[in-house]
Amino acid sequence: MKPNKKLKLIAVLLSCISTYAQKTIKGTVIDKQSNIPMVGVNVIVPNSKAGTVTDFDGKFQLQLPENSTTIELSYMGFQTQKVNIDEKLNYTIYMTSGQGQSLDEVVIIGYGTQSKKDVSSSIQSIKTKDLPQGTSSSFENSLQGQTPGVNISSSSATPGSAVSVNIRGVSSISASSQPLYIIDGIPVVSRNNSALNANIQPVNPLADLSPNDIDSFTILKDAAAAAIYGSRGANGVILITTKRGKTGKSTIDVNYYTSFAQISKYPKMVDSEKFKKFFNTAAEFDGLGSDYFDWIDTSKGINTNIYDEIFRVGVTQNLDLSVKGGSEKTSYYLSGNYYNQEGIQLGQGFKRLSARMNLDHNINEKFKVGNTFFITRSNHQRTIGENDEYGVVINAQGWDPTEPIYDENGKYTNPFKYNTWWPLENPVQIANEYKNTSQSTRLQGSAYVEWKIIPDLKFKSSFSLEYSNLVEDSYVPSGTNKSKTGEGIYATYEETNWLVENTLNYNKQFGEKHNFGAILGWTIQENETRFSDQSGVGYATNTTSSISAASTIIASSSGRNQYGLQSFFGRANYVYDDKYITSFTLRADGSSRFGENNQYGYFPSGSLAWRINKEKFFKIESVSDLKIRASYGLTGNQEIGSNWRGTYTLNANYNGVPGIAPNRLENPDLGWEKTKQLDIGLDLGLFKNRITLTADYFNKQTDDLLLQAKVSGLTGFNSVYQNVGAIENKGFEFGINAAVFDGNDFKWNTGINLTLLDNKIKKLINDGEEVGRNHILKEGQEVSTLYLIKFLGVDPQTGDAKFDDVNKDGIIDFSDRQIVGGALPTYFGGWSNNFTYKGFTLTANFMFSGGNKIFNQSRHVYDNYGYTKSGIPYSNISERVYDNYWRTPGQITDVPRPSTKDGQMQRFSTQFLENGDYIRLKTLSLAYKLPSDVIHKIGLNSLSLYIQAQNLFTITDYLGFDPEVSTNTSSQEDLNILQGEDFGTLGQARTFTLGLSTTF
C-alpha cells in the first residue's frame, strides 16, 4: 500500500475513533406528573465542563467528552437525576417533582450563590412557583405563614396599604425593625414616605412591584447570613430575584384573574327598636323611668344597616403578560402588569401599571453584560382619618340606626341632628366626598459587566439607580362638620438612590475534598430626598382641591436630606470532604449619618456546620442528611433618618431678617444600633429527603439603641440622639416538610412551621416612659407593652363594673393604669398542604399566631353599656352587649348593667382588652392543568384554570373585625412600640378568585 494511502486510512480511523469518543446525544425531558416537556432543565456531564439546557420543547443536544458514561439532570423543585449512557444516541427522560436530592439545589445568598448542602447559616429559599397564585397588591402576603422566624401581618384591608414584616422579633424602638429588601442586587426604598400619615394606613412602596415578576425569595435570618449587609442587616434581609430569560424558543406567558372580595367578619349592631329599648333600660336602672328615651322616633320604620352602606363587593382585575427566551449568547425577559383593586370599603382603591426588561448577553467566553429596567405608576385612594374620630368605620359603628344615610332630598344626613353623640360625620359622605389620593412613580435601573479573569476568578461591576416620586392630595370639602370652609393638603416626596458595586469572586475545588470560595467587595451609595408640604383653608367651591384655590395658606414647608454609605466587605467559605463547613464574613460601613468619631462600623460573623451523616461511623441509611449549624455575628441598624450628626435650619428668621440656627444638637459619638446574634441549628433529612426537618435556637441582643436622651435646657434643646438602651429577642424555630404520598398519579406534600419568641427591653434611658395613651416602655417588658386601667369584672349582685383603684384615691383615672400585657405575638407559624392528582392541584395554607393582647378601642363606642353624653345616647350598641348585659342579682357576666352614667365604662381600660390568638385558612386553591394533547390542538403549550379563596375562615375569640389589624402604622417607631391597638381599622377581606394562566 502506498504511503499516502496508509496515511489517509490512519486519518479516517482516528476520525472514527474521535467521533466515537466524543459522540453527540440527543434527548427529550418530560415532567412525569403532567407529561409536559420541561424547558430550562440543566443537563451536564459530571466532572467536566460539558453541559446544556433543554429548549422549549424539552429537547437537548450534548456532545459527550471522551469516556463519558453518565449525564446529570437538575431542575429546581425536581429530583436530580443521573442517566447512564449506552450505545443509544436518543433518550427520553422523565423527571419527578419532590424533595428528593434537594440538597443539590443552588440557593441565592448575599452577593452570590451557594449549594444548599454547603449552607452553614440560617436562610430560607422560596420559589414563587411553589406558592399559590397571589391576589394581593404586594408580594408579602403570599409569604405569610410560609417561613419560621418571619412574622408578617397585614394591618388593614385598605388596598395598597403597608404590611409589617418582622424577622425574629422587633429589635429597635426609634429605628426601623423592618428587613432590608434587595431586588436583583438593588436595595429598595420600603419605608413609608407619605406626608398624609395622621391616623391613616400608610401606602406600601413595595406594592409598586408586580408579584408575577418575582422568581424567588431568599430570607437571611441570622447574623452569619445577613452580616454581608453590615449596618443594614440587623432586621434580616429579604433577597428578591426577578425572572430572567433562558436559552430556547421565545415563550409568551399570560396570567389573568378576577377577584371578588367582601368583609369577612364584623360586630353586629342592634336595630332601631332594640336601640331604643336598651337605652330605656339604662334609664330605668338609673331611676329615670322606663320611657325616658321614648322621644327616639322609631315609627317611620327606619332600620339602617350601616355596614351595607359603607361596605361593598370589591372587584380586582389583574393581567400579567411576559415574553422570555434567548439564544446561546443573549437571553431576555420582558413583562407588563395591570392591576386594579376596588376596596371593600367605599372610597378606597389601588391601581398599578408596570413594565420590566431583564437582559443578559455573553460577549464572549470572558465577558458578560446585562441590565435590569423597571418602571411603575401606582395610584392609591384612601379615606381621611381611617383610624381616628373621622374614620369611616368608627363613625359607622356609632351610627344611629333610626337615621337614614340620605334625607328626602337625596342629601347626606347630618348625625348632629339625630340621636347619637359619637358620630361626627356621615360615614358615606366621608368615604365619597373627603379626598385622599396618592400617586407613586418608581423607576429602577441597573447595568453590570462580568469578567471571567481566569476560570475560577470573576470580577463584576454594577451600577444601579432607583428613583421614586410620591405626590399626595387631600381635601375636606367645605360645608362639612369637619370644615365649614374646606381644607386642602398637597405634598410631594422625591427620592433618588444610586449604588456602585464591585466584587471579586473566587471559587476553586482542590482535589476531591477541598472546596474554597471567597468574595471581596467595595460599594458606594448615595441617597437624596426632597420633599414639600402645603396646606390651606377657605375654598369658594368644592370642584377643586388645588392649594392655589385656598384663600389662606396656613402652612408651607420644603426640605432636603442626603446621606452616603461606603462599604468594604469580604467573605470566605471552605468545605472539607463535603462534611465540614465554615464561613466567615467581615463588612465595614462608613455612613455620613453618624458622628465623626463613629463614621465606620465593623460587622463580623462566622458560622460552622458539620454534616454528620457523611462520617464513616454513621450507618443509619434512612438518614439522608444530618447537619448541625452554629453561627455568631454582629449586624447594624441605621434606619432612623438622615443627617443625625447635627444640622442647621435656614428659616430662623428674626424681625424680617433671614437667619441660620442649629436645628438639632450634634453628637460626634453617635453610631449604629448593634445586634449580636447567636444561632444554633439542626437540619435533618430522612428517606432521601422525603422528610426534612429544621430547628433553630436564636438569641439576638441589640445594644446602643438610637434614642432621644434628655439634655440640659441650657443647650437650647430638650434632647439629643444617643446610643443608649438594649433589647433582647430569643426563641426557637421549627419547620418540617414531608412528601407524604409520592405516587405516579397522587402526591401530597405538607409542611408546618412554628416560632416561639420572647421579646424584652433590657435597658432604657427613660425607664417607665409612657408612650401614647395606652403603651409604656419598661425594662423587663416587651417593646409594645399595653398600659391600661384594669377591669375587675362585674359585681354579680349589683351589676356594676369594678376597676382596680391602684392609688386608692377613690377615683378611676389615668393614674390607675398598669401593665396589662404585651402586643407582640409570642408564637406564630403556618401549615401548608399541596395535593396533586393527575392534572389537578389542591392547595390549602393555614397560618396562626397568638400570645399577644389587643386593645379593641372601637368597642368603647359600640359596647357603651347605655352611656349618654349631652343627654343623648353615646352611640348604637352591639348585639353582644344587648344579649349579655347584667339583668338580675347573681348573674355572672362580663357586661355590666346598662346605665346612662359613665361609671360602667372606662375607655382606656381592660374592659376592651382581648386575646389576639387566631388560626386562619389563608389560601384554598384548586387548579387544573389541561392535558398537553388537548391544548396543542389550539396552539397553546400549557393552560391552567384555577379558583381560589383567601381568608376563607378565621378561628378566633377576638370580637372586632380581625385580630391581625393594627391602628398605629404611620411610622417605623409606631410599628415597634404602639402595636396591639384597634380603633376603627378595616379588617381583612374574604376573597374569591377566578383565573387562568397560559403559555404559547
CSV table of C-alpha atoms in Angstrom, one decimal, residues 274-586:
chain,number,residue,atom,x,y,z
A,274,LYS,CA,-83.6,47.3,70.4
A,275,PHE,CA,-81.5,50.5,70.4
A,276,LYS,CA,-84.4,52.5,71.9
A,277,LYS,CA,-85.3,49.7,74.3
A,278,PHE,CA,-81.8,49.3,75.6
A,279,PHE,CA,-81.4,52.9,76.5
A,280,ASN,CA,-84.7,53.0,78.1
A,281,THR,CA,-83.5,50.0,80.2
A,282,ALA,CA,-80.4,52.0,81.1
A,283,ALA,CA,-82.6,54.9,82.2
A,284,GLU,CA,-84.8,52.6,84.2
A,285,PHE,CA,-81.8,51.2,86.1
A,286,ASP,CA,-80.8,54.8,86.9
A,287,GLY,CA,-84.3,55.5,88.2
A,288,LEU,CA,-85.3,57.8,85.3
A,289,GLY,CA,-88.2,55.7,84.2
A,290,SER,CA,-88.7,53.0,81.5
A,291,ASP,CA,-89.9,55.5,78.9
A,292,TYR,CA,-87.2,58.1,79.3
A,293,PHE,CA,-86.0,57.7,75.7
A,294,ASP,CA,-89.4,57.4,74.0
A,295,TRP,CA,-88.6,60.6,72.2
A,296,ILE,CA,-86.4,58.5,69.9
A,297,ASP,CA,-88.8,58.1,66.9
A,298,THR,CA,-88.9,54.6,65.5
A,299,SER,CA,-92.4,55.0,64.0
A,300,LYS,CA,-91.0,55.6,60.5
A,301,GLY,CA,-89.7,52.0,60.4
A,302,ILE,CA,-86.1,53.1,59.5
A,303,ASN,CA,-83.5,50.4,60.3
A,304,THR,CA,-80.3,51.5,58.7
A,305,ASN,CA,-77.8,48.6,58.5
A,306,ILE,CA,-74.8,50.9,58.3
A,307,TYR,CA,-72.4,48.1,57.2
A,308,ASP,CA,-74.5,47.7,54.0
A,309,GLU,CA,-73.9,51.4,53.3
A,310,ILE,CA,-70.1,51.6,53.7
A,311,PHE,CA,-69.1,48.1,52.5
A,312,ARG,CA,-69.3,46.6,49.1
A,313,VAL,CA,-68.1,43.7,47.0
A,314,GLY,CA,-64.6,44.8,45.9
A,315,VAL,CA,-63.6,43.7,42.4
A,316,THR,CA,-60.0,43.2,41.4
A,317,GLN,CA,-58.6,42.7,37.9
A,318,ASN,CA,-55.1,41.6,37.2
A,319,LEU,CA,-53.3,41.0,33.9
A,320,ASP,CA,-49.7,39.8,33.6
A,321,LEU,CA,-48.0,39.4,30.2
A,322,SER,CA,-44.4,38.3,29.7
A,323,VAL,CA,-42.1,37.2,26.9
A,324,LYS,CA,-38.9,35.4,27.6
A,325,GLY,CA,-36.3,33.4,25.6
A,326,GLY,CA,-32.8,33.6,24.4
A,327,SER,CA,-30.0,32.2,22.3
A,328,GLU,CA,-26.6,30.9,23.3
A,329,LYS,CA,-25.4,34.4,23.8
A,330,THR,CA,-28.4,36.5,24.7
A,331,SER,CA,-31.4,35.9,27.0
A,332,TYR,CA,-34.3,38.3,27.8
A,333,TYR,CA,-37.4,38.7,29.9
A,334,LEU,CA,-40.0,41.4,29.1
A,335,SER,CA,-43.2,41.8,31.2
A,336,GLY,CA,-46.1,44.1,31.8
A,337,ASN,CA,-48.7,44.2,34.6
A,338,TYR,CA,-52.0,45.9,35.0
A,339,TYR,CA,-53.6,45.7,38.5
A,340,ASN,CA,-56.9,47.4,39.5
A,341,GLN,CA,-58.3,46.8,43.0
A,342,GLU,CA,-61.5,48.2,44.3
A,343,GLY,CA,-61.6,48.3,48.1
A,344,ILE,CA,-64.3,46.6,50.1
A,345,GLN,CA,-65.0,49.9,51.7
A,346,LEU,CA,-66.3,52.9,49.8
A,347,GLY,CA,-63.7,55.4,48.8
A,348,GLN,CA,-60.7,53.0,48.7
A,349,GLY,CA,-58.8,51.6,45.7
A,350,PHE,CA,-55.4,50.9,44.2
A,351,LYS,CA,-54.2,50.8,40.6
A,352,ARG,CA,-50.8,49.8,39.2
A,353,LEU,CA,-49.3,49.8,35.8
A,354,SER,CA,-45.7,48.4,35.5
A,355,ALA,CA,-43.2,47.1,32.9
A,356,ARG,CA,-39.9,45.3,33.3
A,357,MET,CA,-37.0,44.3,31.0
A,358,ASN,CA,-34.2,42.0,32.1
A,359,LEU,CA,-31.4,41.3,29.6
A,360,ASP,CA,-28.2,39.2,29.7
A,361,HIS,CA,-25.6,38.9,27.0
A,362,ASN,CA,-22.4,36.9,26.6
A,363,ILE,CA,-20.0,38.9,24.6
A,364,ASN,CA,-17.5,36.1,24.6
A,365,GLU,CA,-16.2,33.4,26.9
A,366,LYS,CA,-14.6,36.1,29.1
A,367,PHE,CA,-17.2,38.9,29.3
A,368,LYS,CA,-20.9,39.1,30.1
A,369,VAL,CA,-23.1,42.1,30.4
A,370,GLY,CA,-26.7,42.7,31.4
A,371,ASN,CA,-29.3,45.1,32.6
A,372,THR,CA,-32.5,45.4,34.6
A,373,PHE,CA,-35.1,48.1,34.0
A,374,PHE,CA,-38.3,48.5,35.8
A,375,ILE,CA,-40.9,51.3,35.8
A,376,THR,CA,-44.2,51.6,37.5
A,377,ARG,CA,-47.0,54.0,38.2
A,378,SER,CA,-49.4,53.4,41.2
A,379,ASN,CA,-52.4,55.2,42.4
A,380,HIS,CA,-53.7,54.9,45.9
A,381,GLN,CA,-57.2,56.0,47.0
A,382,ARG,CA,-57.6,56.1,50.8
A,383,THR,CA,-60.0,57.7,53.2
A,384,ILE,CA,-59.2,60.5,55.6
A,385,GLY,CA,-58.9,59.7,59.3
A,386,GLU,CA,-59.2,55.9,58.8
A,387,ASN,CA,-58.1,55.3,62.4
A,388,ASP,CA,-59.5,58.3,64.2
A,389,GLU,CA,-62.7,60.0,65.1
A,390,TYR,CA,-63.3,61.0,61.5
A,391,GLY,CA,-62.8,57.4,60.2
A,392,VAL,CA,-65.5,55.8,58.0
A,393,VAL,CA,-65.7,52.6,60.1
A,394,ILE,CA,-65.7,54.2,63.6
A,395,ASN,CA,-68.4,56.7,62.6
A,396,ALA,CA,-70.4,53.8,61.1
A,397,GLN,CA,-70.2,51.7,64.3
A,398,GLY,CA,-71.6,54.6,66.3
A,399,TRP,CA,-74.4,55.4,63.8
A,400,ASP,CA,-77.9,55.9,65.0
A,401,PRO,CA,-80.0,53.0,63.3
A,402,THR,CA,-83.0,55.3,63.2
A,403,GLU,CA,-81.1,57.8,60.9
A,404,PRO,CA,-81.1,57.2,57.1
A,405,ILE,CA,-78.0,58.0,55.1
A,406,TYR,CA,-79.8,60.3,52.7
A,407,ASP,CA,-82.7,62.7,53.5
A,408,GLU,CA,-85.8,63.1,51.4
A,409,ASN,CA,-83.9,65.5,49.1
A,410,GLY,CA,-81.1,63.0,48.5
A,411,LYS,CA,-78.6,64.9,50.6
A,412,TYR,CA,-76.3,63.3,53.2
A,413,THR,CA,-78.0,63.4,56.6
A,414,ASN,CA,-76.1,65.1,59.5
A,415,PRO,CA,-75.6,62.9,62.6
A,416,PHE,CA,-75.7,66.1,64.8
A,417,LYS,CA,-79.5,66.3,64.0
A,418,TYR,CA,-80.2,62.7,65.2
A,419,ASN,CA,-80.0,60.6,68.3
A,420,THR,CA,-76.4,59.6,69.0
A,421,TRP,CA,-73.4,61.7,70.3
A,422,TRP,CA,-70.4,59.8,68.9
A,423,PRO,CA,-70.6,60.1,65.1
A,424,LEU,CA,-69.0,63.3,63.8
A,425,GLU,CA,-69.9,62.9,60.2
A,426,ASN,CA,-72.0,60.8,57.8
A,427,PRO,CA,-69.6,57.9,57.1
A,428,VAL,CA,-70.8,57.5,53.5
A,429,GLN,CA,-70.1,61.2,53.0
A,430,ILE,CA,-66.6,60.8,54.4
A,431,ALA,CA,-66.0,57.9,52.0
A,432,ASN,CA,-67.4,59.5,48.9
A,433,GLU,CA,-66.6,63.2,49.4
A,434,TYR,CA,-63.5,63.5,51.5
A,435,LYS,CA,-60.5,63.2,49.2
A,436,ASN,CA,-57.2,61.4,49.9
A,437,THR,CA,-55.2,60.3,46.9
A,438,SER,CA,-51.6,59.4,46.3
A,439,GLN,CA,-49.7,58.8,43.1
A,440,SER,CA,-46.4,56.9,43.1
A,441,THR,CA,-43.9,56.7,40.3
A,442,ARG,CA,-40.9,54.4,40.6
A,443,LEU,CA,-38.0,53.7,38.3
A,444,GLN,CA,-35.3,51.1,38.8
A,445,GLY,CA,-32.4,50.5,36.5
A,446,SER,CA,-29.1,48.6,36.8
A,447,ALA,CA,-26.4,47.5,34.5
A,448,TYR,CA,-23.5,45.1,35.1
A,449,VAL,CA,-20.4,43.8,33.4
A,450,GLU,CA,-18.8,40.5,34.4
A,451,TRP,CA,-15.3,39.5,33.6
A,452,LYS,CA,-14.0,35.9,33.9
A,453,ILE,CA,-10.4,36.7,34.5
A,454,ILE,CA,-9.5,33.0,34.9
A,455,PRO,CA,-11.8,30.0,35.0
A,456,ASP,CA,-12.2,30.3,38.8
A,457,LEU,CA,-12.0,34.1,39.3
A,458,LYS,CA,-14.7,36.6,38.3
A,459,PHE,CA,-14.9,40.3,38.6
A,460,LYS,CA,-18.3,42.0,38.5
A,461,SER,CA,-19.1,45.7,38.4
A,462,SER,CA,-22.6,47.2,38.5
A,463,PHE,CA,-24.3,50.5,38.7
A,464,SER,CA,-27.9,50.9,39.8
A,465,LEU,CA,-30.3,53.8,40.2
A,466,GLU,CA,-33.6,54.0,41.9
A,467,TYR,CA,-35.9,57.0,41.6
A,468,SER,CA,-39.3,57.3,43.4
A,469,ASN,CA,-41.8,60.1,43.5
A,470,LEU,CA,-44.9,60.4,45.6
A,471,VAL,CA,-47.5,63.1,45.1
A,472,GLU,CA,-50.4,63.4,47.5
A,473,ASP,CA,-53.6,65.4,47.6
A,474,SER,CA,-56.0,65.6,50.5
A,475,TYR,CA,-59.2,67.6,50.7
A,476,VAL,CA,-62.0,68.1,53.2
A,477,PRO,CA,-65.0,69.7,51.4
A,478,SER,CA,-66.4,73.0,52.7
A,479,GLY,CA,-69.8,72.7,54.4
A,480,THR,CA,-68.9,69.6,56.3
A,481,ASN,CA,-68.8,69.0,60.0
A,482,LYS,CA,-65.0,68.8,59.9
A,483,SER,CA,-64.5,72.0,58.0
A,484,LYS,CA,-67.1,74.7,57.2
A,485,THR,CA,-64.7,76.4,54.7
A,486,GLY,CA,-62.7,73.5,53.3
A,487,GLU,CA,-59.2,72.2,54.0
A,488,GLY,CA,-56.6,71.1,51.5
A,489,ILE,CA,-53.1,69.5,51.7
A,490,TYR,CA,-50.7,69.0,48.8
A,491,ALA,CA,-47.4,67.1,49.5
A,492,THR,CA,-44.5,65.7,47.4
A,493,TYR,CA,-41.7,63.4,48.2
A,494,GLU,CA,-38.9,62.6,45.8
A,495,GLU,CA,-36.1,60.1,46.5
A,496,THR,CA,-33.0,59.2,44.4
A,497,ASN,CA,-30.7,56.4,45.3
A,498,TRP,CA,-27.6,55.3,43.3
A,499,LEU,CA,-25.3,52.5,44.1
A,500,VAL,CA,-22.0,51.3,42.6
A,501,GLU,CA,-20.8,47.8,43.5
A,502,ASN,CA,-17.6,46.0,42.6
A,503,THR,CA,-17.0,42.4,43.6
A,504,LEU,CA,-14.2,39.9,43.0
A,505,ASN,CA,-15.4,36.3,43.4
A,506,TYR,CA,-13.2,33.2,43.6
A,507,ASN,CA,-14.3,29.6,43.7
A,508,LYS,CA,-12.0,26.6,43.4
A,509,GLN,CA,-12.1,22.9,44.1
A,510,PHE,CA,-8.8,21.4,45.1
A,511,GLY,CA,-8.6,17.7,44.6
A,512,GLU,CA,-11.6,15.7,45.7
A,513,LYS,CA,-12.1,17.1,49.2
A,514,HIS,CA,-11.4,20.8,49.3
A,515,ASN,CA,-13.8,23.5,48.2
A,516,PHE,CA,-12.9,27.1,48.7
A,517,GLY,CA,-14.8,30.3,47.9
A,518,ALA,CA,-14.1,33.9,48.6
A,519,ILE,CA,-15.6,37.3,47.7
A,520,LEU,CA,-14.2,40.8,48.1
A,521,GLY,CA,-16.3,43.9,47.5
A,522,TRP,CA,-16.4,47.6,47.6
A,523,THR,CA,-19.6,49.6,47.3
A,524,ILE,CA,-20.6,53.2,47.5
A,525,GLN,CA,-24.1,54.6,47.7
A,526,GLU,CA,-25.8,58.0,47.9
A,527,ASN,CA,-29.3,58.8,48.8
A,528,GLU,CA,-31.0,62.2,48.3
A,529,THR,CA,-34.6,63.2,49.2
A,530,ARG,CA,-36.6,66.3,48.5
A,531,PHE,CA,-40.0,67.0,50.0
A,532,SER,CA,-42.6,69.7,50.3
A,533,ASP,CA,-45.9,70.1,52.2
A,534,GLN,CA,-48.5,72.8,51.9
A,535,SER,CA,-51.9,73.2,53.5
A,536,GLY,CA,-54.6,75.8,53.0
A,537,VAL,CA,-58.1,76.6,54.1
A,538,GLY,CA,-61.0,78.6,52.7
A,539,TYR,CA,-62.4,77.3,49.4
A,540,ALA,CA,-65.1,79.0,47.4
A,541,THR,CA,-66.0,75.8,45.6
A,542,ASN,CA,-65.6,72.1,46.1
A,543,THR,CA,-64.9,71.5,42.5
A,544,THR,CA,-61.1,71.8,43.0
A,545,SER,CA,-58.8,70.9,45.8
A,546,SER,CA,-55.8,72.8,44.5
A,547,ILE,CA,-53.8,74.7,47.2
A,548,SER,CA,-53.9,77.7,44.9
A,549,ALA,CA,-57.7,77.9,45.3
A,550,ALA,CA,-57.4,78.3,49.1
A,551,SER,CA,-57.9,81.7,50.5
A,552,THR,CA,-55.3,81.2,53.2
A,553,ILE,CA,-52.1,79.2,53.2
A,554,ILE,CA,-51.7,78.1,56.8
A,555,ALA,CA,-48.5,76.1,56.4
A,556,SER,CA,-45.9,75.6,53.8
A,557,SER,CA,-42.5,73.8,54.0
A,558,SER,CA,-39.9,72.0,51.9
A,559,GLY,CA,-36.7,70.3,52.6
A,560,ARG,CA,-33.9,68.1,51.5
A,561,ASN,CA,-31.9,65.3,53.1
A,562,GLN,CA,-28.9,63.5,51.9
A,563,TYR,CA,-26.6,60.7,53.1
A,564,GLY,CA,-23.9,58.5,51.8
A,565,LEU,CA,-22.7,55.0,52.6
A,566,GLN,CA,-19.3,53.5,51.7
A,567,SER,CA,-18.6,49.8,52.4
A,568,PHE,CA,-15.9,47.2,52.1
A,569,PHE,CA,-16.7,43.6,52.7
A,570,GLY,CA,-15.3,40.1,52.3
A,571,ARG,CA,-16.4,36.5,52.8
A,572,ALA,CA,-14.6,33.2,52.8
A,573,ASN,CA,-16.2,29.8,52.6
A,574,TYR,CA,-14.5,26.4,53.0
A,575,VAL,CA,-15.9,22.9,52.7
A,576,TYR,CA,-13.7,19.9,53.5
A,577,ASP,CA,-14.8,16.4,52.3
A,578,ASP,CA,-18.4,17.5,51.9
A,579,LYS,CA,-18.9,17.4,55.7
A,580,TYR,CA,-17.0,20.2,57.5
A,581,ILE,CA,-18.3,23.7,56.5
A,582,THR,CA,-17.0,27.1,57.6
A,583,SER,CA,-17.9,30.6,56.5
A,584,PHE,CA,-16.5,34.0,57.8
A,585,THR,CA,-17.7,37.5,56.8
A,586,LEU,CA,-16.5,41.0,57.6
